[in-house]
Short mmCIF file of C-alpha atoms in Angstrom, two decimals:
data_model
loop_
_atom_site.label_atom_id
_atom_site.label_comp_id
_atom_site.label_asym_id
_atom_site.label_seq_id
_atom_site.Cartn_x
_atom_site.Cartn_y
_atom_site.Cartn_z
CA UNK T 17 -115.54 13.47 27.83
CA UNK T 18 -118.18 15.25 25.75
CA UNK T 19 -121.92 15.30 26.29
CA UNK T 20 -122.50 12.69 23.59
CA UNK T 21 -119.98 10.32 25.15
CA UNK T 22 -121.52 10.79 28.60
CA UNK T 23 -124.94 9.94 27.20
CA UNK T 24 -123.47 6.90 25.44
CA UNK T 25 -122.03 5.69 28.76
CA UNK T 26 -125.46 6.07 30.40
CA UNK T 27 -127.11 4.09 27.60
CA UNK T 28 -124.38 1.44 27.81
CA UNK T 29 -124.78 1.05 31.57
CA UNK T 30 -128.58 0.88 31.29
CA UNK T 31 -128.32 -1.80 28.59
CA UNK T 32 -125.84 -3.79 30.67
CA UNK T 33 -128.17 -3.57 33.66
CA UNK T 34 -131.08 -4.88 31.57
CA UNK T 35 -128.99 -7.72 30.13
CA UNK T 36 -127.88 -8.61 33.67
CA UNK T 37 -131.49 -8.56 34.85
CA UNK T 38 -132.49 -10.95 32.06
CA UNK T 39 -129.61 -13.23 33.06
CA UNK T 40 -130.79 -13.08 36.68
CA UNK T 41 -134.27 -14.07 35.48
CA UNK T 42 -132.82 -17.12 33.74
CA UNK T 43 -130.75 -17.94 36.84
CA UNK T 44 -133.88 -17.81 39.02
CA UNK T 45 -135.56 -20.52 36.95
CA UNK T 46 -132.52 -22.75 37.38
CA UNK T 47 -132.09 -22.38 41.14
CA UNK T 48 -135.86 -22.45 41.84
CA UNK T 49 -135.92 -18.95 43.33
CA UNK T 50 -138.47 -16.55 41.83
CA UNK T 51 -136.74 -13.84 39.82
CA UNK T 52 -138.45 -10.96 41.72
CA UNK T 53 -136.63 -12.02 44.91
CA UNK T 54 -133.29 -11.86 43.11
CA UNK T 55 -134.06 -8.41 41.67
CA UNK T 56 -134.95 -7.12 45.14
CA UNK T 57 -131.88 -8.53 46.85
CA UNK T 58 -129.40 -7.60 44.11
CA UNK T 59 -130.78 -4.06 43.86
CA UNK T 60 -130.69 -3.61 47.65
CA UNK T 61 -127.05 -4.78 47.75
CA UNK T 62 -126.10 -2.50 44.84
CA UNK T 63 -127.75 0.51 46.51
CA UNK T 64 -125.77 -0.26 49.65
CA UNK T 65 -122.51 -0.31 47.65
CA UNK T 66 -123.44 2.80 45.63
CA UNK T 67 -125.18 5.07 48.19
CA UNK T 68 -126.13 7.65 45.54
CA UNK T 69 -128.73 5.21 44.21
CA UNK T 70 -130.63 5.40 47.51
CA UNK T 71 -131.13 9.12 47.01
CA UNK T 72 -133.67 8.68 44.21
CA UNK T 73 -136.82 10.55 45.20
CA UNK T 74 -139.59 8.46 46.75
CA UNK T 75 -142.05 10.20 44.44
CA UNK T 76 -140.01 9.08 41.41
CA UNK T 77 -139.94 5.52 42.77
CA UNK T 78 -143.70 5.63 43.29
CA UNK T 79 -144.39 6.89 39.76
CA UNK T 80 -142.11 4.33 38.12
CA UNK T 81 -143.65 1.41 40.03
CA UNK T 82 -147.16 2.71 39.33
CA UNK T 83 -146.53 2.61 35.56
CA UNK T 84 -145.06 -0.87 35.93
CA UNK T 85 -148.12 -2.08 37.84
CA UNK T 86 -150.43 -0.73 35.13
CA UNK T 87 -148.61 -2.91 32.58
CA UNK T 88 -148.44 -5.95 34.89
CA UNK T 89 -152.12 -5.79 35.93
CA UNK T 90 -153.38 -5.25 32.38
CA UNK T 91 -151.33 -8.14 31.03
CA UNK T 92 -152.38 -10.32 33.97
CA UNK T 93 -156.02 -9.52 33.29
CA UNK T 94 -155.62 -10.47 29.63
CA UNK T 95 -153.95 -13.72 30.68
CA UNK T 96 -156.97 -14.62 32.82
CA UNK T 97 -159.59 -13.57 30.27
CA UNK T 98 -163.32 -13.24 30.70
CA UNK T 99 -164.18 -16.93 30.30
CA UNK T 100 -161.87 -18.05 33.12
CA UNK T 101 -162.74 -15.06 35.30
CA UNK T 102 -166.49 -15.51 34.89
CA UNK T 103 -166.34 -19.01 36.39
CA UNK T 104 -164.68 -17.68 39.57
CA UNK T 105 -165.76 -14.01 39.62
CA UNK T 106 -167.76 -14.37 42.84
CA UNK T 107 -165.01 -16.15 44.82
CA UNK T 108 -162.35 -13.74 43.52
CA UNK T 109 -164.36 -10.69 44.57
CA UNK T 110 -165.36 -12.20 47.92
CA UNK T 111 -161.89 -13.42 48.89
CA UNK T 112 -160.12 -10.43 47.37
CA UNK T 113 -162.15 -7.84 49.30
CA UNK T 114 -163.04 -9.51 52.59
CA UNK T 115 -159.81 -11.50 52.81
CA UNK T 116 -157.78 -8.31 52.39
CA UNK T 117 -159.74 -6.50 55.13
CA UNK T 118 -159.44 -9.42 57.57
CA UNK T 119 -155.72 -9.81 56.91
CA UNK T 120 -155.13 -6.09 57.44
CA UNK T 121 -157.02 -6.17 60.75
CA UNK T 122 -155.15 -9.26 61.98
CA UNK T 123 -151.70 -7.89 61.09
CA UNK T 124 -152.56 -4.56 62.74
CA UNK T 125 -153.70 -6.30 65.93
CA UNK T 126 -150.57 -8.46 66.11
CA UNK T 127 -148.30 -5.51 65.31
CA UNK T 128 -149.86 -3.50 68.13
CA UNK T 129 -150.12 -6.19 70.81
CA UNK T 130 -147.10 -8.35 70.01
CA UNK T 131 -144.64 -5.94 68.40
CA UNK T 132 -145.58 -2.85 70.38
CA UNK T 133 -146.36 -0.55 67.44
CA UNK T 134 -148.81 2.28 68.07
CA UNK T 135 -152.22 1.95 66.42
CA UNK T 136 -151.43 4.29 63.53
CA UNK T 137 -148.27 2.40 62.55
CA UNK T 138 -149.98 -0.96 63.14
CA UNK T 139 -152.97 -0.12 60.91
CA UNK T 140 -150.74 1.16 58.12
CA UNK T 141 -148.54 -1.94 58.36
CA UNK T 142 -151.65 -4.14 58.24
CA UNK T 143 -152.99 -2.38 55.14
CA UNK T 144 -149.60 -2.61 53.40
CA UNK T 145 -149.23 -6.36 54.05
CA UNK T 146 -152.86 -7.29 53.35
CA UNK T 147 -152.81 -7.79 49.57
CA UNK T 148 -151.20 -10.66 47.72
CA UNK T 149 -149.16 -9.47 44.79
CA UNK T 150 -149.91 -9.92 41.06
CA UNK T 151 -146.32 -9.30 39.94
CA UNK T 152 -145.03 -12.23 41.99
CA UNK T 153 -148.06 -14.49 41.48
CA UNK T 154 -148.01 -13.93 37.72
CA UNK T 155 -144.22 -14.45 37.70
CA UNK T 156 -144.50 -17.75 39.59
CA UNK T 157 -147.64 -19.09 37.86
CA UNK T 158 -147.23 -17.39 34.49
CA UNK T 159 -144.96 -20.11 33.11
CA UNK T 160 -147.01 -22.91 34.65
CA UNK T 161 -150.38 -24.40 33.83
CA UNK T 162 -152.52 -25.16 36.87
CA UNK T 163 -155.51 -27.43 36.38
CA UNK T 164 -158.83 -26.60 38.03
CA UNK T 165 -159.98 -23.30 39.52
CA UNK T 166 -157.11 -22.72 41.95
CA UNK T 167 -154.78 -21.02 39.45
CA UNK T 168 -157.49 -18.63 38.24
CA UNK T 169 -158.54 -17.92 41.83
CA UNK T 170 -154.98 -17.07 42.87
CA UNK T 171 -154.31 -14.84 39.87
CA UNK T 172 -157.70 -13.14 40.14
CA UNK T 173 -157.37 -12.59 43.88
CA UNK T 174 -153.91 -11.04 43.53
CA UNK T 175 -155.11 -8.71 40.80
CA UNK T 176 -158.29 -7.69 42.65
CA UNK T 177 -156.99 -7.25 46.18
CA UNK T 178 -154.12 -4.96 45.19
CA UNK T 179 -156.50 -2.10 44.36
CA UNK T 180 -158.35 -2.92 47.60
CA UNK T 181 -155.14 -2.72 49.65
CA UNK T 182 -153.96 0.46 47.92
CA UNK T 183 -157.34 2.15 48.43
CA UNK T 184 -157.44 1.01 52.06
CA UNK T 185 -154.00 2.50 52.76
CA UNK T 186 -154.96 5.73 51.01
CA UNK T 187 -158.07 6.06 53.19
CA UNK T 188 -156.03 5.45 56.37
CA UNK T 189 -153.40 8.00 55.39
CA UNK T 190 -156.05 10.60 54.58
CA UNK T 191 -158.48 9.94 57.42
CA UNK T 192 -156.23 9.14 60.39
CA UNK T 193 -156.79 6.37 62.92
CA UNK T 194 -159.81 7.45 64.94
CA UNK T 195 -162.86 5.20 64.73
CA UNK T 196 -165.02 7.99 63.33
CA UNK T 197 -162.39 8.92 60.76
CA UNK T 198 -161.98 5.32 59.62
CA UNK T 199 -165.76 4.85 59.34
CA UNK T 200 -165.95 8.09 57.38
CA UNK T 201 -163.34 6.75 54.99
CA UNK T 202 -165.50 3.75 54.09
CA UNK T 203 -167.50 5.92 51.67
CA UNK T 204 -164.32 7.03 49.93
CA UNK T 205 -163.14 3.42 49.73
CA UNK T 206 -166.45 2.25 48.20
CA UNK T 207 -166.33 5.15 45.75
CA UNK T 208 -162.88 4.12 44.56
CA UNK T 209 -163.99 0.53 44.08
CA UNK T 210 -167.25 1.45 42.32
CA UNK T 211 -165.70 3.99 39.97
CA UNK T 212 -162.81 1.62 39.22
CA UNK T 213 -165.21 -1.17 38.26
CA UNK T 214 -167.38 1.16 36.16
CA UNK T 215 -164.50 2.75 34.26
CA UNK T 216 -162.79 -0.62 33.79
CA UNK T 217 -165.97 -2.19 32.40
CA UNK T 218 -166.74 0.68 30.03
CA UNK T 219 -163.12 1.06 28.99
CA UNK T 220 -162.66 -2.67 28.43
CA UNK T 221 -165.80 -2.94 26.31
CA UNK T 222 -164.82 0.14 24.29
CA UNK T 223 -161.30 -1.19 23.77
CA UNK T 224 -162.71 -4.53 22.64
CA UNK T 225 -164.95 -2.76 20.15
CA UNK T 226 -162.02 -0.72 18.81
CA UNK T 227 -159.87 -3.83 18.45
CA UNK T 228 -162.54 -5.60 16.42
CA UNK T 229 -163.94 -2.73 14.36
CA UNK T 230 -161.33 -0.01 13.81
CA UNK T 231 -158.57 -1.04 11.45
CA UNK T 232 -155.15 0.64 11.53
CA UNK T 233 -152.74 1.17 8.60
CA UNK T 234 -149.83 -0.70 10.23
CA UNK T 235 -149.89 -3.93 12.23
CA UNK T 236 -147.28 -2.52 14.65
CA UNK T 237 -149.84 0.07 15.78
CA UNK T 238 -152.31 -2.49 17.16
CA UNK T 239 -150.28 -3.39 20.30
CA UNK T 240 -149.42 0.29 20.85
CA UNK T 241 -153.09 1.26 20.72
CA UNK T 242 -153.98 -1.41 23.25
CA UNK T 243 -151.34 -0.38 25.79
CA UNK T 244 -152.09 3.31 25.30
CA UNK T 245 -155.77 2.63 25.96
CA UNK T 246 -154.88 0.73 29.14
CA UNK T 247 -152.99 3.81 30.38
CA UNK T 248 -155.94 6.00 29.37
CA UNK T 249 -158.28 3.82 31.45
CA UNK T 250 -156.02 4.14 34.49
CA UNK T 251 -155.82 7.92 34.11
CA UNK T 252 -159.58 8.34 33.64
CA UNK T 253 -160.45 6.18 36.66
CA UNK T 254 -157.93 7.97 38.88
CA UNK T 255 -159.15 11.44 37.84
CA UNK T 256 -162.71 10.34 38.70
CA UNK T 257 -161.49 9.35 42.20
CA UNK T 258 -161.66 5.65 41.40
CA UNK T 259 -159.13 2.85 41.58
CA UNK T 260 -157.13 3.05 38.37
CA UNK T 261 -155.44 -0.28 39.12
CA UNK T 262 -158.79 -2.06 39.45
CA UNK T 263 -160.02 -0.43 36.23
CA UNK T 264 -156.95 -1.57 34.28
CA UNK T 265 -157.14 -5.12 35.64
CA UNK T 266 -160.83 -5.45 34.76
CA UNK T 267 -160.29 -3.99 31.30
CA UNK T 268 -157.56 -6.55 30.65
CA UNK T 269 -159.92 -9.35 31.68
CA UNK T 270 -162.65 -8.11 29.34
CA UNK T 271 -160.38 -8.02 26.28
CA UNK T 272 -158.46 -11.17 27.18
CA UNK T 273 -160.66 -13.45 25.08
CA UNK T 274 -161.28 -10.91 22.35
CA UNK T 275 -160.90 -12.50 18.92
CA UNK T 276 -159.45 -9.40 17.34
CA UNK T 277 -157.04 -8.69 14.49
CA UNK T 278 -153.38 -9.21 15.47
CA UNK T 279 -154.43 -10.69 18.81
CA UNK T 280 -151.22 -12.76 19.03
CA UNK T 281 -149.04 -9.71 18.39
CA UNK T 282 -150.92 -7.68 21.02
CA UNK T 283 -150.48 -10.42 23.61
CA UNK T 284 -146.80 -10.88 22.81
CA UNK T 285 -146.13 -7.13 23.05
CA UNK T 286 -148.08 -6.81 26.31
CA UNK T 287 -146.30 -9.81 27.81
CA UNK T 288 -142.91 -8.38 26.87
CA UNK T 289 -143.74 -5.01 28.45
CA UNK T 290 -145.04 -6.74 31.58
CA UNK T 291 -141.79 -8.72 31.88
CA UNK T 292 -139.79 -5.50 31.53
CA UNK T 293 -142.08 -3.81 34.07
CA UNK T 294 -141.47 -6.65 36.54
CA UNK T 295 -137.70 -6.20 36.24
CA UNK T 296 -137.90 -2.41 36.61
CA UNK T 297 -140.41 -2.45 39.48
CA UNK T 298 -138.51 -4.87 41.70
CA UNK T 299 -135.19 -3.24 40.89
CA UNK T 300 -136.49 0.22 41.80
CA UNK T 301 -138.11 -1.13 44.97
CA UNK T 302 -134.87 -2.85 45.95
CA UNK T 303 -132.94 0.38 45.44
CA UNK T 304 -135.37 2.20 47.72
CA UNK T 305 -134.48 0.06 50.75
CA UNK T 306 -131.43 0.43 52.98
CA UNK T 307 -129.89 -2.87 54.06
CA UNK T 308 -128.69 -1.19 57.25
CA UNK T 309 -132.34 -0.55 58.17
CA UNK T 310 -133.43 -4.07 57.21
CA UNK T 311 -130.74 -5.81 59.29
CA UNK T 312 -131.57 -3.94 62.51
CA UNK T 313 -132.82 -6.33 65.25
CA UNK T 314 -136.01 -4.27 65.78
CA UNK T 315 -136.80 -4.75 62.07
CA UNK T 316 -135.50 -8.20 61.15
CA UNK T 317 -137.11 -10.09 64.04
CA UNK T 318 -140.58 -8.47 63.72
CA UNK T 319 -140.43 -9.00 59.95
CA UNK T 320 -139.63 -12.70 60.31
CA UNK T 321 -142.36 -13.13 62.95
CA UNK T 322 -145.00 -11.41 60.80
CA UNK T 323 -143.95 -13.38 57.70
CA UNK T 324 -144.27 -16.68 59.58
CA UNK T 325 -147.63 -15.73 61.08
CA UNK T 326 -148.98 -14.62 57.70
CA UNK T 327 -147.99 -17.91 56.09
CA UNK T 328 -149.02 -20.42 58.77
CA UNK T 329 -151.63 -18.62 60.90
CA UNK T 330 -153.29 -15.47 59.53
CA UNK T 331 -154.06 -16.53 55.95
CA UNK T 332 -155.10 -20.13 56.81
CA UNK T 333 -157.33 -19.08 59.74
CA UNK T 334 -158.90 -15.98 58.22
CA UNK T 335 -158.93 -16.59 54.47
CA UNK T 336 -159.43 -20.35 54.82
CA UNK T 337 -163.07 -20.08 56.02
CA UNK T 338 -163.83 -17.76 53.09
CA UNK T 339 -162.90 -20.60 50.72
CA UNK T 340 -165.30 -23.10 52.32
CA UNK T 341 -168.35 -22.12 50.19
CA UNK T 342 -166.21 -22.31 47.05
CA UNK T 343 -166.18 -25.59 45.15
CA UNK T 344 -162.56 -26.63 45.59
CA UNK T 345 -160.88 -29.92 46.41
CA UNK T 346 -159.12 -30.02 49.78
CA UNK T 347 -155.73 -29.97 48.10
CA UNK T 348 -156.70 -27.00 45.93
CA UNK T 349 -157.85 -25.10 49.02
CA UNK T 350 -154.53 -25.76 50.79
CA UNK T 351 -152.62 -24.70 47.69
CA UNK T 352 -154.52 -21.39 47.38
CA UNK T 353 -153.92 -20.62 51.05
CA UNK T 354 -150.19 -21.27 50.81
CA UNK T 355 -149.59 -19.46 47.52
CA UNK T 356 -150.84 -16.04 48.65
CA UNK T 357 -147.54 -14.31 47.89
CA UNK T 358 -146.46 -10.81 48.90
CA UNK T 359 -144.40 -8.67 46.56
CA UNK T 360 -144.13 -5.32 44.80
CA UNK T 361 -147.37 -3.74 46.02
CA UNK T 362 -146.62 -4.05 49.77
CA UNK T 363 -143.21 -2.43 49.20
CA UNK T 364 -144.86 0.29 47.10
CA UNK T 365 -147.29 0.91 49.96
CA UNK T 366 -144.28 1.14 52.27
CA UNK T 367 -142.93 3.90 50.02
CA UNK T 368 -146.28 5.72 50.26
CA UNK T 369 -146.07 5.50 54.05
CA UNK T 370 -142.54 6.94 54.01
CA UNK T 371 -143.61 9.70 51.62
CA UNK T 372 -146.44 10.65 54.02
CA UNK T 373 -143.91 11.36 56.80
CA UNK T 374 -145.60 8.99 59.22
CA UNK T 375 -143.64 8.61 62.49
CA UNK T 376 -141.55 5.43 62.32
CA UNK T 377 -142.15 5.10 58.57
CA UNK T 378 -138.59 3.93 57.83
CA UNK T 379 -138.98 1.03 60.26
CA UNK T 380 -142.41 0.10 58.85
CA UNK T 381 -141.06 0.05 55.29
CA UNK T 382 -138.07 -2.08 56.33
CA UNK T 383 -140.34 -4.60 58.12
CA UNK T 384 -142.47 -4.82 54.96
CA UNK T 385 -139.33 -5.56 52.92
CA UNK T 386 -138.35 -8.43 55.23
CA UNK T 387 -141.86 -9.94 55.01
CA UNK T 388 -141.82 -9.69 51.20
CA UNK T 389 -138.38 -11.31 50.86
CA UNK T 390 -139.46 -14.23 53.06
CA UNK T 391 -142.72 -14.60 51.15
CA UNK T 392 -141.16 -14.50 47.69
CA UNK T 393 -138.21 -16.75 48.50
CA UNK T 394 -139.89 -19.29 50.81
CA UNK T 395 -143.46 -19.38 49.52
CA UNK T 396 -142.61 -18.64 45.90
CA UNK T 397 -139.83 -21.21 45.83
CA UNK T 398 -142.01 -23.90 47.42
CA UNK T 399 -145.11 -23.34 45.25
CA UNK T 400 -144.35 -26.26 42.85
CA UNK T 401 -143.59 -28.58 45.80
CA UNK T 402 -146.79 -27.61 47.63
CA UNK T 403 -148.78 -28.07 44.43
CA UNK T 404 -147.42 -31.61 44.10
CA UNK T 405 -148.05 -32.34 47.80
CA UNK T 406 -151.61 -30.99 47.50
CA UNK T 407 -152.14 -33.02 44.31
CA UNK T 408 -152.89 -29.90 42.30
CA UNK T 409 -151.90 -30.68 38.71
CA UNK T 410 -149.25 -28.15 37.67
CA UNK T 411 -146.90 -28.39 34.75
CA UNK T 412 -144.32 -26.12 33.21
CA UNK T 413 -145.55 -24.65 29.95
CA UNK T 414 -143.07 -25.81 27.36
CA UNK T 415 -141.50 -23.02 25.35
CA UNK T 416 -142.29 -23.19 21.65
CA UNK T 417 -139.93 -20.76 19.95
CA UNK T 418 -140.90 -21.62 16.38
CA UNK T 419 -144.26 -21.02 14.71
CA UNK T 420 -145.85 -21.61 11.34
CA UNK T 421 -149.22 -20.23 10.45
CA UNK T 422 -151.52 -18.54 7.95
CA UNK T 423 -152.79 -14.98 7.79
CA UNK T 424 -156.44 -14.22 6.97
CA UNK T 425 -157.90 -10.92 5.80
CA UNK T 426 -161.17 -11.80 7.56
CA UNK T 427 -161.63 -13.51 10.94
CA UNK T 428 -161.90 -17.34 10.63
CA UNK T 429 -164.86 -17.32 13.00
CA UNK T 430 -165.31 -21.10 13.14
CA UNK T 431 -161.62 -21.98 13.66
CA UNK T 432 -161.03 -22.83 17.33
CA UNK T 433 -158.18 -24.16 19.47
CA UNK T 434 -158.82 -26.74 22.18
CA UNK T 435 -156.72 -28.66 24.70
CA UNK T 436 -157.82 -32.22 25.49
CA UNK T 437 -158.31 -32.37 29.26
CA UNK T 438 -157.97 -35.59 31.28
CA UNK T 439 -161.38 -37.21 31.69
CA UNK T 440 -162.97 -35.31 28.81
CA UNK T 441 -165.07 -36.96 26.13
CA UNK T 442 -162.34 -36.29 23.58
CA UNK T 443 -159.67 -38.21 25.51
CA UNK T 444 -159.25 -41.59 23.87
CA UNK T 445 -161.64 -40.73 21.04
CA UNK T 446 -160.61 -40.88 17.40
CA UNK T 447 -160.78 -37.90 15.11
CA UNK T 448 -163.67 -39.53 13.29
CA UNK T 449 -165.58 -39.89 16.58
CA UNK T 450 -165.58 -36.15 17.36
CA UNK T 451 -168.98 -34.52 16.95
CA UNK T 452 -167.98 -31.32 15.16
CA UNK T 453 -171.08 -31.14 13.00
CA UNK T 454 -171.62 -32.11 9.41
CA UNK T 455 -169.30 -29.40 8.15
CA UNK T 456 -166.69 -29.52 10.93
CA UNK T 457 -163.25 -31.09 10.82
CA UNK T 458 -159.92 -31.26 12.66
CA UNK T 459 -157.10 -29.48 10.86
CA UNK T 460 -154.14 -29.98 13.21
CA UNK T 461 -153.13 -31.96 16.30
CA UNK T 462 -150.04 -31.11 18.30
CA UNK T 463 -148.64 -33.48 20.93
CA UNK T 464 -145.48 -32.88 22.96
CA UNK T 465 -144.50 -29.95 20.77
CA UNK T 466 -144.75 -31.93 17.52
CA UNK T 467 -147.55 -32.36 14.98
CA UNK T 468 -149.40 -35.68 14.85
CA UNK T 469 -150.26 -37.35 11.51
CA UNK T 470 -153.94 -36.62 10.97
CA UNK T 471 -156.21 -39.52 10.00
CA UNK T 472 -159.73 -40.53 10.88
CA UNK T 473 -158.39 -43.23 13.19
CA UNK T 474 -155.92 -40.94 15.01
CA UNK T 475 -156.72 -41.24 18.73
CA UNK T 476 -156.56 -38.16 20.94
CA UNK T 477 -154.66 -38.08 24.23
CA UNK T 478 -154.87 -35.81 27.28
CA UNK T 479 -152.79 -32.70 26.69
CA UNK T 480 -153.19 -32.73 22.90
CA UNK T 481 -153.76 -29.33 21.30
CA UNK T 482 -156.40 -29.50 18.61
CA UNK T 483 -157.09 -26.92 15.91
CA UNK T 484 -160.54 -27.53 14.47
CA UNK T 485 -163.32 -26.01 12.42
CA UNK T 486 -166.72 -26.53 13.99
CA UNK T 487 -170.08 -26.17 12.32
CA UNK T 488 -171.27 -22.55 12.71
CA UNK T 489 -173.28 -22.04 15.89
CA UNK T 490 -172.23 -25.37 17.40
CA UNK T 491 -170.46 -25.18 20.79
CA UNK T 492 -168.09 -28.14 20.89
CA UNK T 493 -165.95 -26.95 23.81
CA UNK T 494 -167.55 -29.43 26.22
CA UNK T 495 -166.01 -32.30 24.27
CA UNK T 496 -162.56 -31.24 25.44
CA UNK T 497 -163.33 -30.19 29.03
CA UNK T 498 -162.94 -32.51 32.00
CA UNK T 499 -166.11 -34.17 33.20
CA UNK T 500 -167.99 -33.48 29.98
#
């Protein structure tokens, strides 16, 4: 077989693997198991059958997953957007930072006292299992609409505490486990957070300006410019000794609500790349784990114990009090506490521990894998049920594969899209009753995926999507929000 044929076989196998992964994704939605769990398990089984796949360098695994996380975090930030983030910025920062530190300390204490790990291994395990994971949270919540602040809080926390957990592990690996060394690493940790926030804010504002002001000769270049700039932000923050992940996440938030040319195309391209990144990341992470290590009694039992304690004890007791000052209904608070899912980042941190040649690193990484599998399968699979039990309104976002629209050479600044929320002033009102100003009007109403005949007497219902022109300078958003 010639070189060309060998390359063709490689391309064919890679394409078949991607098609299979997409099929697994569809299967996950049918059997109510989050797709990331299936990618992890299938990849781990395949690597056990084909041992050569386990020999991929840990450094290569780390680099691949890092690129994937850049895409996932940036897209997740854009999905949240500045308007949603601004309403919960304080709680997200507070819970994301302090909750991560408390969880890491609790896991380390339990791992040392209950599981018999030495302090170095216990602290590293605590840092690795402290963050919730954006890849899994976005995968579980991305196709669902959660009313209230709980969905934004969960997504924001998972995006913010990943950089915190990664920086915390980096400090522990660099500084050691002595009290003085750990205290000395606090400055490095704060530097990473501060530089990450600064670079993310500057980069996000600059990207937003470029999107609005600098025109490109081809519409296909707009999404490419956006993703390239996200990678540039990560690189700049990392070179300045900051958290590149935090910078990328913040930049995505800042441009999420940007009314820029080809905004829809940019979002669609970013979402597609993030979906591909999710498949690649969990597949690579699954290939990096040996099932023989995972199924050992000194790994499986500690992993199951830690997973159970994280779900029913550690997060409720330590993160729960942090939610008390936050304006949430009791059901929303319970939902947020349950849906703190583990995923790709803890396994990535396990790879970093293995790459650092820490004593017992293989066992630590295997325990992390067990905890993640339990979290993704049990917690992720039960999220819709817990949302219903907690009376948190959650609905599947209906796919709308067909679109019809108009293109404008200039931004239609006064054209806005609203969703009629239950309890809003618009619910039950007629089109003629809406106060859109003397020169405002409704141009389209969509209900249940179909357009509604538009007349002055047409009455709006909760869940309706309304496309309207409002009088310039008039903020009519409160008409459609709950409690307005």
